[in-house]
Each structure stands twice: as C-alpha cells, then as structure tokens.
Coordinates of C-alpha atoms and ligand atoms in Angstrom, one line a residue:
X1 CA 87.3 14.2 -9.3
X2 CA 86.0 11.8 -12.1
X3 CA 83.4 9.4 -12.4
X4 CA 84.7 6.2 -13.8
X5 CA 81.9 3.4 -15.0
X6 CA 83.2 -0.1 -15.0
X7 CA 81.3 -2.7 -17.0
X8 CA 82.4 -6.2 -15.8
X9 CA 80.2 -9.9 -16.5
X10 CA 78.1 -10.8 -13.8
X11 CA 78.9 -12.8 -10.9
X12 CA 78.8 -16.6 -10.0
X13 CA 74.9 -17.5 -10.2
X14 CA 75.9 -19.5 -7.2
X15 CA 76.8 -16.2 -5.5
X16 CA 80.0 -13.7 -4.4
X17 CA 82.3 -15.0 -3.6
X18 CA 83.2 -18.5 -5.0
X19 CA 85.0 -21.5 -3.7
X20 CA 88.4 -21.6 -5.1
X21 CA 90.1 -24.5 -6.2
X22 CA 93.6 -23.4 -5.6
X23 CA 95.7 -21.4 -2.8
X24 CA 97.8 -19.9 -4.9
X25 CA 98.3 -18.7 -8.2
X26 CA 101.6 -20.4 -10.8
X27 CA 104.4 -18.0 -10.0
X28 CA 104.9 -15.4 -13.5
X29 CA 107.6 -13.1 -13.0
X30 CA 107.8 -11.3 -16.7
X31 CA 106.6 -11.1 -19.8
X32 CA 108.4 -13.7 -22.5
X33 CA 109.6 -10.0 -24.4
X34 CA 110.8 -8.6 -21.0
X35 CA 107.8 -6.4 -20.7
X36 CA 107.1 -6.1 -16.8
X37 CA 104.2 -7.3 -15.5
X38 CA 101.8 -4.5 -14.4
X39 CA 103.5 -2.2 -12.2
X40 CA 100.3 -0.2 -9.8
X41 CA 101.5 1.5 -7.2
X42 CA 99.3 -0.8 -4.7
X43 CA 96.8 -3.4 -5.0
X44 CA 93.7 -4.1 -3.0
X45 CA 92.9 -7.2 -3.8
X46 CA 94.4 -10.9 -3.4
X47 CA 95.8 -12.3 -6.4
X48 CA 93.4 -15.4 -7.5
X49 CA 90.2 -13.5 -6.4
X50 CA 87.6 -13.5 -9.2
X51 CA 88.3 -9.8 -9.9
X52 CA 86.3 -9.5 -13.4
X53 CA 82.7 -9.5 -12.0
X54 CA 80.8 -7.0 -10.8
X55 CA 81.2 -7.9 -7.2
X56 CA 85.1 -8.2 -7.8
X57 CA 85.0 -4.5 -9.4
X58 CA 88.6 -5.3 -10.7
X59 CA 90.0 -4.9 -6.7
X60 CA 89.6 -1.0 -7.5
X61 CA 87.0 0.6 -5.3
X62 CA 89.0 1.2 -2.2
X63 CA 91.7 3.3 -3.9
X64 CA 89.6 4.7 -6.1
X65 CA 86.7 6.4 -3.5
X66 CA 89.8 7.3 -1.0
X67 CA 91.1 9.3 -4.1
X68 CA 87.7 11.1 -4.4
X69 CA 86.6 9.1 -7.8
X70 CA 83.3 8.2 -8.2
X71 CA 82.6 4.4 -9.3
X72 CA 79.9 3.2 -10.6
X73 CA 79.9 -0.9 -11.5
X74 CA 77.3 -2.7 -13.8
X75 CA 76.7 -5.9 -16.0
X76 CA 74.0 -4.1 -17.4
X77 CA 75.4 -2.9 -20.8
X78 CA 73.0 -3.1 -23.9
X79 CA 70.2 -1.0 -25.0
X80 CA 69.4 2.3 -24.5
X81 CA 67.9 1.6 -21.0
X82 CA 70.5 0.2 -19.7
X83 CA 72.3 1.5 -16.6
X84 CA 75.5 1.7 -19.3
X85 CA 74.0 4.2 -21.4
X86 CA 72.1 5.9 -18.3
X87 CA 75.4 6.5 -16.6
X88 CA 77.6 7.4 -19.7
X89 CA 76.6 11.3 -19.8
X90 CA 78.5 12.2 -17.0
X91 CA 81.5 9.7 -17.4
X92 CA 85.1 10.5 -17.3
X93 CA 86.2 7.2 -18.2
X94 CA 84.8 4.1 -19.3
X95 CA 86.2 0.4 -18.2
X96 CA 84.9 -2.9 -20.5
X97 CA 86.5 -6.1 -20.5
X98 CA 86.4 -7.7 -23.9
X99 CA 84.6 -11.0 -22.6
X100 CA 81.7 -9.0 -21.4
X101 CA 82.1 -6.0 -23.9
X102 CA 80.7 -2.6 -23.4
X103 CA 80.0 -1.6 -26.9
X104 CA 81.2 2.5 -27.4
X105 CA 80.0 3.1 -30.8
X106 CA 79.7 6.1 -32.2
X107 CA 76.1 6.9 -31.1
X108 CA 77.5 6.6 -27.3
X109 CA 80.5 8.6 -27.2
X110 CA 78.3 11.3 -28.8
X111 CA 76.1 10.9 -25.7
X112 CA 79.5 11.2 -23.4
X113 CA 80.8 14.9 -23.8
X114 CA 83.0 14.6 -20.9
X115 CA 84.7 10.6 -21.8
X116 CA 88.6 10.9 -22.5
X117 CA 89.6 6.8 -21.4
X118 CA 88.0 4.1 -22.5
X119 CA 90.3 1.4 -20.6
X120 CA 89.9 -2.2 -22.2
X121 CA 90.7 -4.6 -19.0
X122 CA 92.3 -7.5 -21.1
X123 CA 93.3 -7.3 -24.8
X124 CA 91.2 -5.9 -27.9
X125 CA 89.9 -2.8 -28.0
X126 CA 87.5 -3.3 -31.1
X127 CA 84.3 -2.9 -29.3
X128 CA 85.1 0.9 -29.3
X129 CA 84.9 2.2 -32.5
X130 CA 88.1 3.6 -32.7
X131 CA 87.6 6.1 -35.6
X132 CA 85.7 8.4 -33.5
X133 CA 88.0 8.0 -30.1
X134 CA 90.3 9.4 -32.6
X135 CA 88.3 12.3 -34.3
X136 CA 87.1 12.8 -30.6
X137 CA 90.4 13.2 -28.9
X138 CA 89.3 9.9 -26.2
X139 CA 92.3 7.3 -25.6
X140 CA 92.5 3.8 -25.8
X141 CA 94.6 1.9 -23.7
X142 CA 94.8 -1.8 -22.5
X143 CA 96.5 -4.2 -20.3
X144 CA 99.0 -5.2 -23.4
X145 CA 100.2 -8.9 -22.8
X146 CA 97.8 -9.7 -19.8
X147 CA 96.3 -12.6 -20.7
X148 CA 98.0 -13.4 -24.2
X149 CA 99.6 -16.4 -22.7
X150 CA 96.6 -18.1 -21.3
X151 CA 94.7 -17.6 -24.6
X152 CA 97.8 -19.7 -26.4
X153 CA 97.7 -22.2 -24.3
X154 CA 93.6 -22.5 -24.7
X155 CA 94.6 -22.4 -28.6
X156 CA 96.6 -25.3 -28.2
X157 CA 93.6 -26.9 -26.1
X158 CA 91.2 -26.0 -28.9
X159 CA 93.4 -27.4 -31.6
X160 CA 93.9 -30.8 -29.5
X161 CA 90.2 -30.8 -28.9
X162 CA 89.3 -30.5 -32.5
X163 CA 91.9 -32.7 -34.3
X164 CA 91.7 -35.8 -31.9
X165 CA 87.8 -34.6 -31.3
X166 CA 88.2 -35.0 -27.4
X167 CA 85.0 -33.7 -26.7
X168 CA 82.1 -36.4 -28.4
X169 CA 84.8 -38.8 -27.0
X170 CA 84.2 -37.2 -23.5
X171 CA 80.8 -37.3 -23.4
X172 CA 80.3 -41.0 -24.6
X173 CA 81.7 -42.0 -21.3
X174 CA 79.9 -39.3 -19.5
X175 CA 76.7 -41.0 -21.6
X176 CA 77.9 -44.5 -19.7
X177 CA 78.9 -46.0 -23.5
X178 CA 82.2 -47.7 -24.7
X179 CA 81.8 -47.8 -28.2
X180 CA 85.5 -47.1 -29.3
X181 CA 84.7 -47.2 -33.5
X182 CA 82.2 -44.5 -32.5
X183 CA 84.7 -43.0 -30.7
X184 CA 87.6 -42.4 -33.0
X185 CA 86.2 -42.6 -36.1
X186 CA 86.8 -38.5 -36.5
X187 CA 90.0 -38.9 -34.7
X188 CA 93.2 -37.7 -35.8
X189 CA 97.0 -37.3 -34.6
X190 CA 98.6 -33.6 -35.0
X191 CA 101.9 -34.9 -35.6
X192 CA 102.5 -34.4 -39.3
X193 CA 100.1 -32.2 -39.6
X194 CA 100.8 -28.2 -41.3
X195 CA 99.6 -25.8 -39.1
X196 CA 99.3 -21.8 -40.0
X197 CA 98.6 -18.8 -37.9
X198 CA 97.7 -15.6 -39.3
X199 CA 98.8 -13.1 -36.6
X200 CA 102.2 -14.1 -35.1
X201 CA 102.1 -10.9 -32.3
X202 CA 102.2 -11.6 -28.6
X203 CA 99.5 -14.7 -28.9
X204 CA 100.0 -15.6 -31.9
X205 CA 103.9 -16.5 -31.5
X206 CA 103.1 -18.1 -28.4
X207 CA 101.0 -20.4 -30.1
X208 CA 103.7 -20.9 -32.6
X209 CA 106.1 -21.9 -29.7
X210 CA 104.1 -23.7 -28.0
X211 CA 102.7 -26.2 -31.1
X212 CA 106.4 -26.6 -32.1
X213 CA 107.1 -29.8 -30.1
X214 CA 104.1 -31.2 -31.4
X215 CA 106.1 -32.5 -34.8
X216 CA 103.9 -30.1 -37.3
X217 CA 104.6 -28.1 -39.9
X218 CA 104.4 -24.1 -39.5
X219 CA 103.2 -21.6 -41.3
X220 CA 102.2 -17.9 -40.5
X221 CA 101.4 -14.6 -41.9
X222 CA 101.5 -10.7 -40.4
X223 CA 102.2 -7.8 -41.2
X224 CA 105.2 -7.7 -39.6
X225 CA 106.9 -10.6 -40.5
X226 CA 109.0 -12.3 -37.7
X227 CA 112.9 -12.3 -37.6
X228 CA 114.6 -14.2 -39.7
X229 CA 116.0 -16.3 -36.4
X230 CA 112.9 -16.6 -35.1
X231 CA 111.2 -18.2 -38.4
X232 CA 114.3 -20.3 -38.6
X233 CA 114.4 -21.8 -34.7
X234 CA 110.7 -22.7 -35.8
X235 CA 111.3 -23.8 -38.9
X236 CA 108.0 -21.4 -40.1
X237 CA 106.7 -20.7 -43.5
X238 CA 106.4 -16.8 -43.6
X239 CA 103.0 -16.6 -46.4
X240 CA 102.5 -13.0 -48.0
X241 CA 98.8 -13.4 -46.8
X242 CA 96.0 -15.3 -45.6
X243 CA 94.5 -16.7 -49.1
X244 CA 98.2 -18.2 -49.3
X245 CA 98.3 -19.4 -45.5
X246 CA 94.9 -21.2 -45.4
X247 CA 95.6 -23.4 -49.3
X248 CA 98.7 -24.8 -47.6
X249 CA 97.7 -25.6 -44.0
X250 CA 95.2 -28.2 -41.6
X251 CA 95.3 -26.1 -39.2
X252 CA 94.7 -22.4 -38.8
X253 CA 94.6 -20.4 -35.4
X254 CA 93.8 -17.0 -35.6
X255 CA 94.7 -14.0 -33.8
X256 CA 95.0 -10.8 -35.7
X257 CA 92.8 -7.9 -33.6
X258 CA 89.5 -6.9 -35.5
X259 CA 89.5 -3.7 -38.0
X260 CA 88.4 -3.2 -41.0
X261 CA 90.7 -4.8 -42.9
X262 CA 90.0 -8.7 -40.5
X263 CA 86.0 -8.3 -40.4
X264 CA 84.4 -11.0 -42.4
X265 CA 87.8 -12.7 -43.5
X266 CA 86.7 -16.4 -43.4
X267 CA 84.1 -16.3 -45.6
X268 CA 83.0 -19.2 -48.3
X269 CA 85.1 -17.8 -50.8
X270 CA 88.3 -18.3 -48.7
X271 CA 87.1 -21.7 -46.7
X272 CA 86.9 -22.9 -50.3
X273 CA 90.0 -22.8 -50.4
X274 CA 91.3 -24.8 -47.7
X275 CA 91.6 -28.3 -47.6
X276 CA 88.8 -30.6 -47.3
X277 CA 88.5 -31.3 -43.6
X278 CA 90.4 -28.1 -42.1
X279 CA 90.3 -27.2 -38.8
X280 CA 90.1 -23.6 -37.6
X281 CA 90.3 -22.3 -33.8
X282 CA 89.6 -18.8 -33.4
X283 CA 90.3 -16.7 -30.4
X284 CA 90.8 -13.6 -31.9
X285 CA 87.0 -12.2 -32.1
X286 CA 84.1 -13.6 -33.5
X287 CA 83.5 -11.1 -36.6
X288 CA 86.9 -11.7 -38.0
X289 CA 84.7 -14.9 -39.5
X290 CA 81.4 -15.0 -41.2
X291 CA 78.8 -16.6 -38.7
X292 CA 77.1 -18.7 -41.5
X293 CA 79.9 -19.6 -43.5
X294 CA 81.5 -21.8 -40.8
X295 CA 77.9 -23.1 -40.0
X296 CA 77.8 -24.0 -43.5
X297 CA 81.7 -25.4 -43.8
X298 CA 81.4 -27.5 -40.8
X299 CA 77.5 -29.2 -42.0
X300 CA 79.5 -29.6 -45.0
X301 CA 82.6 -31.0 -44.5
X302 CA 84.8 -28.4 -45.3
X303 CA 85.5 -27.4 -41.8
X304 CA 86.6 -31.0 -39.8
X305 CA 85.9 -28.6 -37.0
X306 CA 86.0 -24.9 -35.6
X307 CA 86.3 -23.8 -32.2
X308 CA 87.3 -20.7 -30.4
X309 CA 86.0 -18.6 -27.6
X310 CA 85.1 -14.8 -29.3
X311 CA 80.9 -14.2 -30.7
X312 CA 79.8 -11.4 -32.1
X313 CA 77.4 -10.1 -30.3
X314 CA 78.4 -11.1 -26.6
X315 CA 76.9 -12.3 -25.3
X316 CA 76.0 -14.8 -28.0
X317 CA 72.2 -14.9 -28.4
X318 CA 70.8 -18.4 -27.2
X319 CA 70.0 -19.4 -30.8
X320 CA 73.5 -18.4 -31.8
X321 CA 73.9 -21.4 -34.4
X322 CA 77.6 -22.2 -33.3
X323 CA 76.6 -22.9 -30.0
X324 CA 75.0 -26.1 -31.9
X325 CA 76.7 -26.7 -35.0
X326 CA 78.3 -30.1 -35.4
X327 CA 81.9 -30.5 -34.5
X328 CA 82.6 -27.2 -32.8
X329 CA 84.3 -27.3 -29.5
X330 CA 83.3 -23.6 -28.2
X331 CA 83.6 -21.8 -25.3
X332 CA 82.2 -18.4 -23.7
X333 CA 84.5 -16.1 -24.2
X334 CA 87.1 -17.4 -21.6
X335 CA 90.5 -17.7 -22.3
X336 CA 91.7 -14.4 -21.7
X337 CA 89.7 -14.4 -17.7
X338 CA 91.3 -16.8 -16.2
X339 CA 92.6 -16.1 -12.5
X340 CA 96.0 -15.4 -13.2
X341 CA 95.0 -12.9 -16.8
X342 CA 92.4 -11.5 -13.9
X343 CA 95.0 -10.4 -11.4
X344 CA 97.3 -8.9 -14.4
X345 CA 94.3 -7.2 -16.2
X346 CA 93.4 -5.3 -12.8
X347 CA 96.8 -4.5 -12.0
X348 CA 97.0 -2.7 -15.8
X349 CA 94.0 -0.9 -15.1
X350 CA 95.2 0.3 -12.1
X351 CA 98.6 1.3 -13.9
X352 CA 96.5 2.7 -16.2
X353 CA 94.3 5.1 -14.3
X354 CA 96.9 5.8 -12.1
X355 CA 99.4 7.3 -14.9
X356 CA 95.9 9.0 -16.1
X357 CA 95.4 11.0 -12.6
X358 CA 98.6 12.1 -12.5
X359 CA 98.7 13.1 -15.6
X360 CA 102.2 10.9 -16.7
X361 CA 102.6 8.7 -20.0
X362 CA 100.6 5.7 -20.4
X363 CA 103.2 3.0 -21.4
X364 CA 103.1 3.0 -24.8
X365 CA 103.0 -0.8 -24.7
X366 CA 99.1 0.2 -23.5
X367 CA 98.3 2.6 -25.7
X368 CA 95.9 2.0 -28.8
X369 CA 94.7 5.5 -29.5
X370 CA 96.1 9.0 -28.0
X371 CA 96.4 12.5 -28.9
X372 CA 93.9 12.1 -32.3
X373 CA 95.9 8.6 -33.7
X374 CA 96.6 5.4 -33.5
X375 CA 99.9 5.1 -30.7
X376 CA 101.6 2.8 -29.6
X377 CA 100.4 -0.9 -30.0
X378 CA 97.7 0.4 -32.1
X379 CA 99.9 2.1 -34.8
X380 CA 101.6 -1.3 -34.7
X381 CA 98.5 -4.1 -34.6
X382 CA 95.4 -1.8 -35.6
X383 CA 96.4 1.2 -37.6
X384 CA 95.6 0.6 -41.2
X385 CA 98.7 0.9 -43.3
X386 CA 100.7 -1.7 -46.0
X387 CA 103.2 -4.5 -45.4
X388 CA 106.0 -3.5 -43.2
X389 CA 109.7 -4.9 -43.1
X390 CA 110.6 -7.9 -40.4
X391 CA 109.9 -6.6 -36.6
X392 CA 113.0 -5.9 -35.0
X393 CA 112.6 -8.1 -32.3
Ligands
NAD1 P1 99.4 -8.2 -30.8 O1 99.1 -6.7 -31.0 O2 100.6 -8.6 -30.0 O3 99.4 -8.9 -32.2 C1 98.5 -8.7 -33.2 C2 99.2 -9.0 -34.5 O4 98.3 -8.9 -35.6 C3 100.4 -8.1 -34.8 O5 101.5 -8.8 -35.0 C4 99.9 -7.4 -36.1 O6 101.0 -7.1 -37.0 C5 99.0 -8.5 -36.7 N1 98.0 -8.0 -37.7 C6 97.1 -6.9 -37.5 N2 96.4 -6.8 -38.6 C7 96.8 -7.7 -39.5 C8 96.4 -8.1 -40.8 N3 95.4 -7.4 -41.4 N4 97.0 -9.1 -41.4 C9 98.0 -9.8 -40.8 N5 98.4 -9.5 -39.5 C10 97.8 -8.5 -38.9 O7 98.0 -8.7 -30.0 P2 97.8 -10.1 -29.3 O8 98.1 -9.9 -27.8 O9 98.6 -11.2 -30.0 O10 96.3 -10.2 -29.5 C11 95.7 -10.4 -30.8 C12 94.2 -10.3 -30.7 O11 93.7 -11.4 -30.0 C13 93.7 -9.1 -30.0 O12 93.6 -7.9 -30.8 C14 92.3 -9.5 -29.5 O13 91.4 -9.3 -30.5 C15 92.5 -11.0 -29.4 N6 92.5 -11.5 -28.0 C16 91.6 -12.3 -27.5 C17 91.5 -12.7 -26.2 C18 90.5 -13.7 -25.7 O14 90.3 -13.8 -24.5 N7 90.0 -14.6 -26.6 C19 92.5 -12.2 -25.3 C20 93.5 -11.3 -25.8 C21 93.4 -11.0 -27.1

C-alpha cells in the first residue's frame, strides 16, 4: 500500500465549498490532436467542483483509502517545517499542481528514499528538478493537454488587455470618472499588428489559431517547427530563434516549458531588441524572464506592457515588484485552474495513479521522465537536444 502526499492551494477564504456560478460545465469531447480526454476508470467527484484545493483533494480520497492508499493533503509546502517536507520521508508518490507548486529539488528527493511518482496535476513539471528524478530512477508524468486550451484563450485575454489597455480603462469607471483622453491615450487596435510565439506546442498553436482572425501578422519559433500546411493555413513566419522572433514582432506570447536552456531568456539584452513599445504576455513560467528586466522595460518604455500569470517563487512574495509595476495586467497563477482544466487535471491524475497501481504504461502522452530519461513528452518539449526537422503532425 503507498502513501501518496497531495499538495493542492488552499481553499476559498470564504470557506469549502463555494457558490458556483454555473450548472454545468461547456461540453469538451476531445483533444484538438484527437488525444482523449482523461480516461480513469471512475470518478468521485462532480465535474465543476473546485477540485484543486485542499478540501477538493482532486475528487481522489474515496478511491484511494478503499484501495488501501494512505493520503495525506496539505497547502503547507515551503520550508523545512513544513508538513511537505515532514511527510516526504515516507512518500511513495508526490502530487503538486503547478499553480501552487511543491518544489522537489534535489535536497528533497534525497530526503524521500522510497518516492518513484511525482504526478504534476496540470502542465509543467519544472518545479521538480528533473536531473535527479532521472539519476534517481523517480517518474514524471502530467495531465498532458489538460488545461492547454484555457491558458490560450487567457493568452488571447492578456494580449487584448495589454494592447487596448482594458484594465486602467476599467477601473476609471470603477473610480466613478469619464475622462475618455485619459482613457485611451495608451490604447491600441491588434489588427495590423505582428505577433510571435516562441513555443508553438499544444498552447502555443492554440494561441496561434485563435489570434488568427484577429487580422495580425504571425510569427513563431520551436524546436520543432510546424508543418508546412499548418504555417501556410496561418500564414506564419517560422524564425530560427527567439533573438530573430522578438526584432520582428509587437507581440510575443510565450509558452516554451522551463529548462535550462528558457531560464532567464528575456533579459535586457534581448528586450533591447524589440521594438519600442512591445508587448509581452507570459504564461509559460515566471523564470523563463528576468524579474527586473521587465520591471525595468516596462518603467522604461520598452515594454508597452507585460502580463501573464506564472512567478517565480509561488507564491509571489507581497513585495513582488510585478504585482505593482506600471502597465502589467497580471494574474495569480490561474489560467491553467479553471473548472473545466480542474475536472480534466483530476481525471489524469487518477489515470495516472491508476496505470501506476497496476503496474501498466503511463500514456506516453503523460510521461516527462521514466526508466532514468527523458520519455515521452519530455524527450520531445524538455529534453535538451538541437533543432529537429518539421513535427509530423
Ligand atoms: P507542449 O509540450 O505541447 O509544448 C512545448 C513546446 O515548447 C514544444 O513544441 C517544444 O518543442 C517547445 N520548446 C521547448 N524548448 C524550446 C526551446 N528552447 N526553444 C523553442 N521551443 C522550445 O506544452 P504546452 O502544453 O504547450 O505547455 C507549454 C508550457 O506552458 C508548459 O511547459 C508549462 O510550463 C506552461 N503551462 C502553463 C500553464 C498555466 O497555467 N499558466 C498551464 C499549462 C502549461
């Protein structure tokens, strides 16, 4: 039997559980690829329920106690005192959702003898070092394609946001004013504009898609670079990297996963180099940028605007300076939790655990690390290798 330790963000302050706003959640059938949604053998849980706080425990208690598992759930996840560490000596698996991250560095695992799963409930599994899951034999797996569509479409929200700057707009009427010149004088129209995106996989394509109809100009860059009728029914730019991408664009989205070869990315040097006035919206993770240099682009002028939901730490410190800094339309790390991502993320997990108990593959789809290397997704998105030829599909 195996001791599982769940670390999920804590619940409502106005307690468990909340008032819904909706009945029901928008009807998803598939995955835009044909991936199937999660496929668990049973859930126990309602579709729509807050599932990714401690009191929701991802719907997985029931199964997992009848089964003989022991569960143990906490928001309590930093410093050594914390009911994380206390309880990782004797784990068998550890479950972290990126938005509330349970950081497995190396220090931890060595303090886990017995941890061989470390599930990531969502998408991004950066926040366990991943070097030594490898050298230590633990797999990586996560609920591939969960939420990737709900962070495109907060993308496209961000961009809007920024580039017709929505938000001071907002608040002047929530302030009781009507100055319009106050109002617009930052404002801008998309249409026209060039727009790149450095990371066209599963989010990063759907932001492609979805920005299309907005009469802009794309460009991207990957690794992998699309197919050729893919970049043509888009009319995109393929660039050979990111310096190239950001010179030619007003617009960049990110969303390549963070490894050593993303970390610290947009830094002065390379927001230098973009246009005067550029917008950036980042949903990818917080540490693929450098925390001071967009403080310093945006005071400066450089940066029209940044936004995006990812921090590094998260939770972001209270003093955090992008929390403040002019023209940044930020959220907490949010666009990968919403209801719908939340039933589909606990649904994978359960998939997940329950392919792990009876000892049958983990869709490779899921996989970051098994067996000593990067598989599956993570040999394609994480693995640290050069340029490959156009994905097949
Ligand atoms: P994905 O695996 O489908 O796509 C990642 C893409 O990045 C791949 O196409 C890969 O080739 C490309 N890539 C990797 N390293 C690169 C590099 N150095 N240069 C150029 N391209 C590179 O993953 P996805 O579902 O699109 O998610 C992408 C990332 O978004 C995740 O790793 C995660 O960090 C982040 N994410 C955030 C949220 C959120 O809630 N904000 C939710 C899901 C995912």
């Amino acid at each position: 039997m195996a001791k599982i330790l769940l670390v999920l963000y804590p619940d409502p302050t106005t307690g468990y559980p909340p008032p819904y706003a909706r009945d029901s959640l928008p009807v998803v059938t598939s995955y835009p690829n044909g991936q199937t949604l999660p496929t668990p053998s049973a859930i126990d849980f309602a579709p729509g329920e807050l599932l990714g706080c401690v009191s929701g425990e991802l719907g997985l208690r029931p199964w997992l106690e009848a089964e003989g598992h022991t569960l143990v759930v906490t928001s309590d996840k930093d410093g050594e005192s914390s009911r994380f560490e206390q309880e990782l000596s004797d784990a068998d698996v550890v479950i972290s959702q990126p938005f509330w991250p349970a950081y497995l560095s190396p220090e931890r695992m060595a303090k886990a003898p017995k941890l061989k799963l470390a599930i990531t409930a969502g998408i991004g599994s950066d926040h366990v070092d991943l070097a030594t899951a490898i050298d230590r034999g633990v797999t990586v797996a996560e609920v591939t394609y969960s939420n990737s569509i709900g962070v495109a479409e907060h993308t496209v929200m961000q961009v809007l946001a920024l580039v017709r700057d929505f938000i001071p707009q907002h608040q002047i009427v929530a302030n009781g004013g009507w100055n319009i010149a106050d109002a617009v004088h930052r404002s801008y129209d998309l249409e026209g504009m060039d727009v790149g995106v450095f990371a066209a996989g599963r989010i990063g394509r759907a932001v492609i898609e979805r920005l299309s109809p907005f009469g802009v100009r794309l460009n991207y860059t990957d690794r992998h670079r699309l197919p050729l009728e893919v970049e043509e029914r888009y009319g995109l730019t393929f660039h050979d990297d990111i310096r190239s991408l950001v010179r030619d664009v007003d617009v960049l989205t990110v969303h390549a996963p963070l490894t050593d070869e993303t970390r610290g990315l947009l830094s002065d040097e390379l927001l230098g180099t973009m246009r005067r006035g550029s917008y950036i919206v980042n949903p990818a993770r917080g540490a693929i940028a450098d925390r001071d240099a967009i403080v310093r682009a945006v005071e400066n002028g450089q940066l029209a605007g940044y936004a995006g939901d990812v921090w590094f730490p998260q939770p972001a410190p209270a003093d955090h300076p992008w929390r403040t800094m002019p023209h940044n339309g930020m959220t907490p790390h949010t666009s990968g939790s919403s209801l719908p991502s939340q039933a589909r993320y606990a649904a994978g997990t359960r998939e997940i655990l329950e392919s792990w108990f009876a000892g049958t593959p983990i869709r490779p789809e899921y996989l970051i690390v098994e067996g000593g290397r990067y598989s599956g997704t993570g040999a394609h998105s994480y693995a640290s290798r050069p340029p490959a030829p156009r994905a097949a599909t």
